[in-house]
Amino acid sequence: MGNIKQTLYEGDWLRLVKIGHWESCERTHGQGMAVIIIAVTPDDHVLFVEQFRVPLGSRTIEMPAGLVGDDHAHDTLEDAARRELIEETGWSPGKVEVLLIGPTSSGMSNERIAFVRARELVKIGEGGGVDNEDITVHTVPRADAPAWLMRKQAEGFELDLKLWAGLWMIEHNPDGSPAN
């Protein structure tokens, strides 16, 4: 009886469950999958997005990201990455490559995220998101990105810690080999 999953609450996007004594949160769409997109423009600028995040009560700096299967039942990781990059930044990738999949907060949620490297970018729109996401796009020279992020933190922005992994994976594959 201790390992039976009990649903404590289910909303439109999240479900709170209890298994034994452990409470956790589950995404209700796309098997709990999300994508984070590592994207560098042809002039060597990293794409970041800024938006207000209600759970933090703060504006955040992140790499473009989104849920898999939130609007499209047969979404692939690659399709979700292409769609989210275009919606959030206005840049369309000619090529996307799934690099690594893993949990985002394994003690709290079943959510897993796929790091996806986007290449051969072409500007096709302004971005900004959909459904009142109110996203601000930042294109930052790659060499300046870490210092820029720390300035944003000093200004009061919350920084997604996955940013540093994303910056590393611009030049490296997850196994440490050079990205080609």
Tab-separated table of C-alpha atoms in Angstrom:
chain	number	residue	atom	x	y	z
A	1	MET	CA	0.000	0.000	0.000
A	2	GLY	CA	2.975	2.355	0.608
A	3	ASN	CA	3.872	2.710	-3.082
A	4	ILE	CA	0.425	3.347	-4.517
A	5	LYS	CA	0.227	6.658	-6.354
A	6	GLN	CA	-2.474	8.963	-4.988
A	7	THR	CA	-3.517	12.090	-6.881
A	8	LEU	CA	-3.889	14.963	-4.408
A	9	TYR	CA	-4.764	17.615	-7.015
A	10	GLU	CA	-4.901	17.839	-10.798
A	11	GLY	CA	-5.027	21.086	-12.743
A	12	ASP	CA	-4.742	21.943	-16.420
A	13	TRP	CA	-0.943	21.574	-16.547
A	14	LEU	CA	0.193	19.991	-13.275
A	15	ARG	CA	-0.771	17.178	-10.945
A	16	LEU	CA	0.280	16.847	-7.295
A	17	VAL	CA	0.774	13.216	-6.316
A	18	LYS	CA	1.769	11.252	-3.249
A	19	ILE	CA	3.610	7.932	-3.400
A	20	GLY	CA	4.107	6.537	0.087
A	21	HIS	CA	5.211	9.568	2.101
A	22	TRP	CA	6.698	11.370	-0.951
A	23	GLU	CA	4.835	14.261	-2.553
A	24	SER	CA	5.774	15.379	-6.039
A	25	CYS	CA	4.467	17.236	-9.047
A	26	GLU	CA	3.823	15.803	-12.507
A	27	ARG	CA	3.277	17.524	-15.831
A	28	THR	CA	0.009	16.433	-17.411
A	29	HIS	CA	1.173	16.819	-21.055
A	30	GLY	CA	3.856	15.248	-23.225
A	31	GLN	CA	5.028	12.645	-20.685
A	32	GLY	CA	6.514	15.479	-18.622
A	33	MET	CA	9.000	16.423	-21.365
A	34	ALA	CA	10.301	19.885	-22.160
A	35	VAL	CA	13.006	21.220	-24.456
A	36	ILE	CA	15.654	23.879	-23.932
A	37	ILE	CA	17.169	25.255	-27.107
A	38	ILE	CA	20.842	26.200	-27.396
A	39	ALA	CA	20.901	28.664	-30.287
A	40	VAL	CA	23.627	30.889	-31.681
A	41	THR	CA	22.936	33.309	-34.534
A	42	PRO	CA	25.113	33.401	-37.679
A	43	ASP	CA	26.956	36.429	-36.205
A	44	ASP	CA	27.858	34.432	-33.037
A	45	HIS	CA	25.244	35.838	-30.650
A	46	VAL	CA	23.569	33.554	-28.102
A	47	LEU	CA	19.776	33.766	-27.918
A	48	PHE	CA	18.322	34.317	-24.450
A	49	VAL	CA	14.736	35.049	-23.445
A	50	GLU	CA	13.466	37.181	-20.606
A	51	GLN	CA	10.028	36.733	-19.102
A	52	PHE	CA	8.102	37.097	-15.870
A	53	ARG	CA	7.707	33.757	-14.094
A	54	VAL	CA	4.724	33.679	-11.736
A	55	PRO	CA	6.072	30.948	-9.380
A	56	LEU	CA	9.177	33.075	-8.703
A	57	GLY	CA	7.402	36.427	-8.773
A	58	SER	CA	10.321	37.655	-10.840
A	59	ARG	CA	11.632	38.184	-14.336
A	60	THR	CA	14.006	35.446	-15.460
A	61	ILE	CA	16.691	34.970	-18.071
A	62	GLU	CA	16.527	31.582	-19.774
A	63	MET	CA	17.372	29.926	-23.047
A	64	PRO	CA	14.315	29.430	-25.269
A	65	ALA	CA	12.325	26.468	-23.973
A	66	GLY	CA	8.910	24.897	-23.936
A	67	LEU	CA	6.783	21.874	-23.247
A	68	VAL	CA	6.556	18.917	-25.586
A	69	GLY	CA	2.989	17.989	-26.488
A	70	ASP	CA	1.322	21.036	-24.925
A	71	ASP	CA	-0.628	21.791	-28.124
A	72	HIS	CA	0.328	18.934	-30.424
A	73	ALA	CA	-0.298	15.346	-29.335
A	74	HIS	CA	2.284	13.860	-31.732
A	75	ASP	CA	5.025	16.370	-30.928
A	76	THR	CA	8.622	15.205	-31.247
A	77	LEU	CA	11.470	16.817	-29.319
A	78	GLU	CA	12.763	18.276	-32.580
A	79	ASP	CA	9.345	19.654	-33.590
A	80	ALA	CA	8.834	21.225	-30.168
A	81	ALA	CA	12.312	22.803	-30.288
A	82	ARG	CA	11.728	24.294	-33.766
A	83	ARG	CA	8.300	25.641	-32.788
A	84	GLU	CA	9.411	27.122	-29.471
A	85	LEU	CA	12.520	28.763	-30.969
A	86	ILE	CA	10.432	30.448	-33.678
A	87	GLU	CA	7.632	31.481	-31.292
A	88	GLU	CA	9.939	32.842	-28.612
A	89	THR	CA	12.787	34.376	-30.648
A	90	GLY	CA	11.713	34.682	-34.296
A	91	TRP	CA	14.679	32.559	-35.422
A	92	SER	CA	14.077	29.389	-37.451
A	93	PRO	CA	16.644	26.574	-37.265
A	94	GLY	CA	17.760	24.718	-40.370
A	95	LYS	CA	18.970	21.878	-38.171
A	96	VAL	CA	18.188	20.716	-34.627
A	97	GLU	CA	20.018	18.039	-32.666
A	98	VAL	CA	18.899	16.483	-29.382
A	99	LEU	CA	21.969	16.334	-27.142
A	100	LEU	CA	20.903	15.123	-23.711
A	101	ILE	CA	17.744	14.333	-21.741
A	102	GLY	CA	17.481	14.423	-17.964
A	103	PRO	CA	15.380	15.477	-14.965
A	104	THR	CA	15.104	19.135	-13.980
A	105	SER	CA	14.326	18.677	-10.283
A	106	SER	CA	14.227	14.947	-9.572
A	107	GLY	CA	13.111	15.250	-5.958
A	108	MET	CA	10.125	17.438	-6.821
A	109	SER	CA	8.921	16.657	-10.332
A	110	ASN	CA	8.788	14.058	-13.094
A	111	GLU	CA	9.714	16.758	-15.615
A	112	ARG	CA	12.590	15.907	-17.928
A	113	ILE	CA	14.224	18.345	-20.287
A	114	ALA	CA	16.027	17.759	-23.553
A	115	PHE	CA	18.930	20.024	-24.446
A	116	VAL	CA	18.597	20.686	-28.169
A	117	ARG	CA	21.261	22.439	-30.234
A	118	ALA	CA	19.797	24.581	-33.029
A	119	ARG	CA	21.942	25.498	-36.015
A	120	GLU	CA	21.700	27.247	-39.357
A	121	LEU	CA	19.429	29.936	-37.902
A	122	VAL	CA	17.449	32.278	-40.133
A	123	LYS	CA	15.553	35.293	-38.764
A	124	ILE	CA	11.903	35.022	-39.839
A	125	GLY	CA	10.030	37.068	-37.215
A	126	GLU	CA	10.203	39.088	-34.040
A	127	GLY	CA	9.463	36.342	-31.518
A	128	GLY	CA	7.992	37.355	-28.180
A	129	GLY	CA	6.014	34.176	-27.557
A	130	VAL	CA	2.321	33.335	-27.819
A	131	ASP	CA	-0.703	33.654	-25.540
A	132	ASN	CA	0.565	36.763	-23.710
A	133	GLU	CA	3.932	35.203	-22.807
A	134	ASP	CA	5.475	38.704	-23.095
A	135	ILE	CA	8.952	37.430	-23.934
A	136	THR	CA	11.855	39.803	-24.538
A	137	VAL	CA	14.561	38.394	-26.801
A	138	HIS	CA	18.213	39.125	-26.020
A	139	THR	CA	20.978	38.405	-28.525
A	140	VAL	CA	24.292	38.540	-26.691
A	141	PRO	CA	27.769	38.095	-28.206
A	142	ARG	CA	28.865	34.603	-27.195
A	143	ALA	CA	32.149	35.799	-25.660
A	144	ASP	CA	30.246	38.248	-23.428
A	145	ALA	CA	27.405	35.892	-22.400
A	146	PRO	CA	28.613	34.786	-18.923
A	147	ALA	CA	29.442	38.357	-17.835
A	148	TRP	CA	26.136	39.609	-19.293
A	149	LEU	CA	24.243	36.962	-17.328
A	150	MET	CA	25.946	37.986	-14.089
A	151	ARG	CA	25.048	41.654	-14.756
A	152	LYS	CA	21.417	40.599	-15.241
A	153	GLN	CA	21.523	38.735	-11.921
A	154	ALA	CA	22.933	41.856	-10.222
A	155	GLU	CA	19.978	43.785	-11.710
A	156	GLY	CA	17.581	41.401	-9.916
A	157	PHE	CA	16.797	38.828	-12.599
A	158	GLU	CA	16.543	35.143	-11.706
A	159	LEU	CA	18.910	33.041	-13.836
A	160	ASP	CA	18.084	29.514	-14.941
A	161	LEU	CA	21.094	27.426	-13.865
A	162	LYS	CA	20.767	25.363	-17.061
A	163	LEU	CA	22.152	28.417	-18.894
A	164	TRP	CA	25.725	27.445	-18.031
A	165	ALA	CA	25.257	23.897	-19.313
A	166	GLY	CA	23.774	25.361	-22.479
A	167	LEU	CA	26.718	27.706	-22.956
A	168	TRP	CA	29.119	24.777	-22.545
A	169	MET	CA	27.160	22.706	-25.101
A	170	ILE	CA	27.557	25.392	-27.767
A	171	GLU	CA	31.108	24.097	-28.260
A	172	HIS	CA	30.944	20.608	-26.720
A	173	ASN	CA	28.888	17.473	-26.965
A	174	PRO	CA	27.710	16.044	-23.642
A	175	ASP	CA	30.614	13.550	-23.659
A	176	GLY	CA	33.148	16.401	-23.852
A	177	SER	CA	34.030	15.940	-27.511
A	178	PRO	CA	34.018	19.058	-29.683
A	179	ALA	CA	30.710	19.986	-31.295
A	180	ASN	CA	31.036	19.893	-35.056
